[in-house]
Amino acid sequence: MFESFYGLERTPFCRDIPTDQLYQSHMLEEILGRLEYTAQRQMFMVLTGDCGTGKTTAIRRFKETLDSSRFMVMYLADSKLTPRHFYKGLLEQLGSEAKFYRGDAKRQLHKEIELMRGIHHLQPVVIVDEAHLLDKEMLEEVRFLLNFKMDAKSPMALILVGQNELWDRLKLQSYAAIRQRIDLQCKLSYLDRSQVGEYVKRHLAYAGAEHDIFSDNAIDEIFRFSSGAAMFFARTISLFLQSGFCSAPDREFYAS
C-alpha cells in the first residue's frame, strides 16, 4: 500500500526479491565463491553466522546460480532431524522410497548417488540447514555418510548451515572426528554502517525509487538499532516506510 506513496514500483524489503537483485557485499561474494568451490570439488563445508547475517540469502543465491545440468541440490531443514529421516528426506528428493532400516537406507542412498553420477553425470550437493539444532548422533552420521569406497572420494558435496554455536560445538574435543573431515569453514558477519547504506540504496533502486527516502542520519539510526543484521534492519525499514505513509497528511507525497 505504501509503495505508490514513495513512488515505488515494487516492495523494496521483502523475502521474494529475485536473488540477482539482492544487495551482495564483498563478504557474500566470497562466501558464494567458496560454496561453488565446495560443490565443484565435492567437499564438506560448514557455514555459520548469527541470526540475521544472511545465511538463507547466501544459500538461495548459491542454489540459483548452480548449473542444474551439472549439479543436483538436495536441501533439508529440520531441527529434529534423525539419521533415518535424513536418508528418507534425501531419497525422496531423488524420487525413491527409503528402506526402513538406517543401514539399508544409507546403502540405498549411495547406490542412487552412484547412478546419478555415473549415468546422469550429476554431482550431488546436500545442504543441511539449521544444523546447530542437530544432536550429536545426527552430526556423527554425517561423518559416516562421507565414508565411501574406503574414503577414496566423497560421494557428495555436503554443506552444514547454522548459527555460530554449531562451530562452537564442533570445536569441542568430542567432535574431533567430525571436525577433521571438514574441508572449509566460513562465517558470515553483520554488515557495517557503510554496507547498510549500500544495502538500503540497492533495494530501493530495485523497487524503482527516484528520490532519497532515507537521510544519512536515518541510516545511522537503522544501523544502530539493528547492529547490521540484515533481517532485522530490513524489517525495521519496512515498518518505517509504513509508519511514514500512515502518518503523512498528504498521501500523494511522492506520487504527485
XYZ file of C-alpha atoms in Angstrom:
256
model
C 0.000 0.000 0.000
C 2.826 2.418 0.849
C 4.741 1.770 -2.382
C 2.912 4.325 -4.539
C 3.216 6.933 -1.782
C 7.014 6.767 -2.094
C 6.955 6.446 -5.879
C 7.989 2.787 -5.785
C 7.067 0.142 -8.335
C 7.834 -2.817 -6.067
C 8.164 -3.634 -2.383
C 11.837 -2.961 -1.553
C 12.330 -5.110 1.543
C 10.560 -8.449 1.244
C 11.544 -12.101 1.087
C 10.616 -12.769 -2.528
C 13.037 -10.347 -4.190
C 14.893 -12.188 -7.001
C 18.289 -13.219 -5.691
C 20.111 -11.477 -8.532
C 18.557 -8.201 -7.365
C 19.645 -8.528 -3.736
C 22.471 -6.496 -2.264
C 25.674 -8.517 -2.457
C 28.508 -7.494 -0.168
C 32.139 -8.477 -0.763
C 31.772 -10.943 2.098
C 28.775 -12.581 0.429
C 30.641 -12.753 -2.886
C 33.475 -14.574 -1.133
C 31.065 -16.980 0.577
C 29.365 -17.741 -2.750
C 32.742 -18.450 -4.308
C 33.566 -20.921 -1.553
C 30.174 -22.586 -1.832
C 30.678 -23.034 -5.571
C 34.175 -24.422 -4.977
C 32.714 -26.865 -2.442
C 30.164 -28.070 -4.995
C 32.720 -28.453 -7.764
C 35.209 -30.334 -5.581
C 32.547 -32.332 -3.710
C 33.824 -31.154 -0.352
C 32.465 -30.832 3.192
C 31.796 -27.234 4.251
C 30.366 -25.602 7.360
C 28.744 -22.164 7.014
C 27.845 -20.329 10.212
C 26.594 -16.912 11.228
C 24.430 -15.278 13.842
C 20.709 -14.890 13.240
C 20.087 -12.256 10.576
C 23.515 -12.296 8.925
C 22.208 -13.595 5.584
C 22.789 -17.359 5.640
C 19.446 -18.064 3.968
C 20.117 -15.401 1.346
C 23.529 -16.919 0.614
C 22.059 -20.395 0.178
C 19.216 -19.102 -2.024
C 21.680 -17.285 -4.253
C 24.026 -20.276 -4.355
C 21.262 -22.714 -5.348
C 20.049 -20.459 -8.147
C 23.500 -19.916 -9.632
C 24.466 -23.600 -9.774
C 24.289 -25.214 -13.210
C 21.336 -27.626 -12.993
C 22.805 -29.715 -15.812
C 25.833 -30.472 -13.622
C 24.550 -30.410 -10.045
C 21.610 -31.873 -8.132
C 20.836 -29.878 -4.982
C 19.095 -31.578 -2.056
C 18.015 -29.364 0.830
C 16.953 -30.367 4.340
C 15.942 -28.122 7.239
C 14.580 -29.952 10.274
C 15.509 -29.146 13.865
C 14.661 -32.718 14.919
C 16.351 -34.474 12.031
C 17.299 -38.079 12.796
C 19.603 -40.301 10.719
C 16.643 -42.307 9.406
C 14.701 -39.192 8.392
C 17.893 -37.737 6.931
C 18.209 -40.610 4.471
C 14.451 -40.666 3.903
C 14.435 -36.958 3.042
C 17.318 -37.259 0.592
C 15.950 -40.358 -1.107
C 12.526 -38.748 -1.508
C 14.165 -35.816 -3.286
C 15.770 -38.368 -5.592
C 12.380 -39.933 -6.291
C 12.951 -43.107 -4.246
C 11.171 -44.587 -1.247
C 13.652 -45.156 1.575
C 14.154 -48.583 3.099
C 13.141 -48.795 6.757
C 16.459 -49.579 8.446
C 19.135 -46.901 8.610
C 21.936 -49.073 7.228
C 19.801 -50.214 4.304
C 18.736 -46.636 3.572
C 22.340 -45.448 3.646
C 23.415 -48.123 1.158
C 20.376 -47.268 -0.962
C 21.387 -43.599 -0.988
C 24.948 -44.445 -2.007
C 23.603 -46.586 -4.846
C 21.304 -43.778 -6.040
C 24.212 -41.353 -5.938
C 26.409 -43.702 -7.968
C 23.653 -43.896 -10.593
C 23.260 -40.129 -10.540
C 26.961 -39.569 -11.074
C 27.606 -42.413 -13.486
C 24.522 -42.295 -15.700
C 23.141 -38.780 -15.372
C 26.532 -37.131 -14.821
C 25.179 -35.042 -11.955
C 27.142 -34.133 -8.856
C 25.033 -34.171 -5.671
C 25.085 -31.175 -3.340
C 23.445 -31.759 0.046
C 22.572 -28.712 2.159
C 21.511 -29.229 5.780
C 20.120 -26.006 7.240
C 19.543 -25.245 10.939
C 22.426 -27.630 11.626
C 23.146 -26.017 15.012
C 19.997 -27.783 16.249
C 21.172 -31.271 15.245
C 22.133 -33.664 18.019
C 25.463 -35.460 18.252
C 24.105 -38.684 16.760
C 22.998 -36.859 13.619
C 26.293 -34.998 13.284
C 28.164 -38.287 13.685
C 26.043 -39.783 10.916
C 27.349 -37.071 8.604
C 30.862 -38.398 9.097
C 29.773 -41.957 8.338
C 27.839 -40.792 5.284
C 31.011 -39.393 3.759
C 32.810 -42.736 4.105
C 32.554 -44.098 0.589
C 34.714 -46.682 -1.169
C 37.356 -46.658 1.561
C 37.493 -42.835 1.611
C 38.786 -42.748 -1.984
C 36.393 -39.926 -2.782
C 33.457 -38.105 -1.267
C 30.064 -39.234 -2.587
C 28.719 -35.683 -2.500
C 29.272 -32.076 -1.564
C 27.905 -31.579 1.940
C 27.156 -28.146 3.395
C 26.065 -27.666 7.004
C 24.458 -24.276 7.669
C 23.719 -22.973 11.142
C 24.249 -20.372 13.803
C 27.678 -19.806 15.342
C 27.011 -22.268 18.137
C 27.369 -25.056 15.552
C 31.064 -24.295 15.097
C 31.475 -23.802 18.848
C 30.249 -27.375 19.304
C 32.386 -28.765 16.502
C 35.491 -27.272 18.115
C 34.972 -29.469 21.185
C 37.231 -32.497 21.548
C 34.240 -34.845 21.482
C 33.552 -33.711 17.892
C 37.159 -34.007 16.691
C 36.403 -36.910 14.330
C 33.753 -34.836 12.552
C 35.839 -31.663 12.526
C 38.743 -33.450 10.854
C 36.524 -34.237 7.866
C 35.615 -30.579 7.272
C 37.317 -29.041 4.236
C 36.074 -25.449 4.510
C 34.621 -23.355 7.327
C 33.095 -19.931 6.657
C 31.454 -17.402 8.925
C 29.048 -14.641 7.934
C 29.240 -11.420 9.938
C 26.910 -8.468 10.368
C 27.098 -5.602 7.879
C 28.930 -2.413 8.830
C 27.425 1.092 8.590
C 28.632 1.637 5.023
C 27.236 -1.705 3.868
C 23.865 -0.986 5.478
C 23.688 2.224 3.437
C 24.584 0.332 0.256
C 22.006 -2.341 1.077
C 19.231 0.227 1.514
C 20.210 2.048 -1.683
C 20.337 -1.195 -3.687
C 16.923 -2.401 -2.563
C 15.261 0.968 -3.054
C 16.740 1.139 -6.565
C 15.294 -2.320 -7.279
C 11.909 -1.012 -6.120
C 12.174 1.919 -8.541
C 12.915 4.758 -6.113
C 13.839 8.040 -7.787
C 14.124 10.035 -4.561
C 16.295 9.788 -1.448
C 13.830 8.411 1.065
C 16.235 7.974 4.000
C 18.706 10.596 5.190
C 22.196 9.687 6.392
C 21.032 10.260 9.956
C 18.167 7.825 9.406
C 20.606 5.197 8.106
C 22.770 5.816 11.187
C 19.788 5.086 13.417
C 18.826 1.998 11.421
C 22.359 0.668 11.780
C 22.486 1.491 15.487
C 19.167 -0.200 16.116
C 19.904 -3.351 14.103
C 23.674 -3.703 14.665
C 23.945 -4.559 10.965
C 21.719 -7.653 10.993
C 20.108 -7.587 7.544
C 16.982 -9.470 8.564
C 16.326 -7.052 11.430
C 17.010 -3.770 9.679
C 15.049 -4.805 6.568
C 12.052 -5.404 8.796
C 12.674 -2.124 10.619
C 12.876 -0.146 7.375
C 9.592 -1.650 6.186
C 7.963 -0.516 9.430
C 9.427 2.977 8.980
C 8.039 3.179 5.445
C 4.605 2.057 6.579
C 4.660 4.458 9.530
C 5.649 7.371 7.299
C 2.824 6.562 4.925
C 0.204 6.221 7.663
C 1.199 9.439 9.451
C 1.540 11.643 6.346
C -1.220 14.235 5.978
C -0.885 14.108 2.193
C -0.956 10.557 0.810
C 0.085 11.888 -2.601
C 3.545 12.867 -1.299
C 5.798 11.261 -3.941
C 3.124 10.069 -6.314
C 2.295 13.697 -7.112
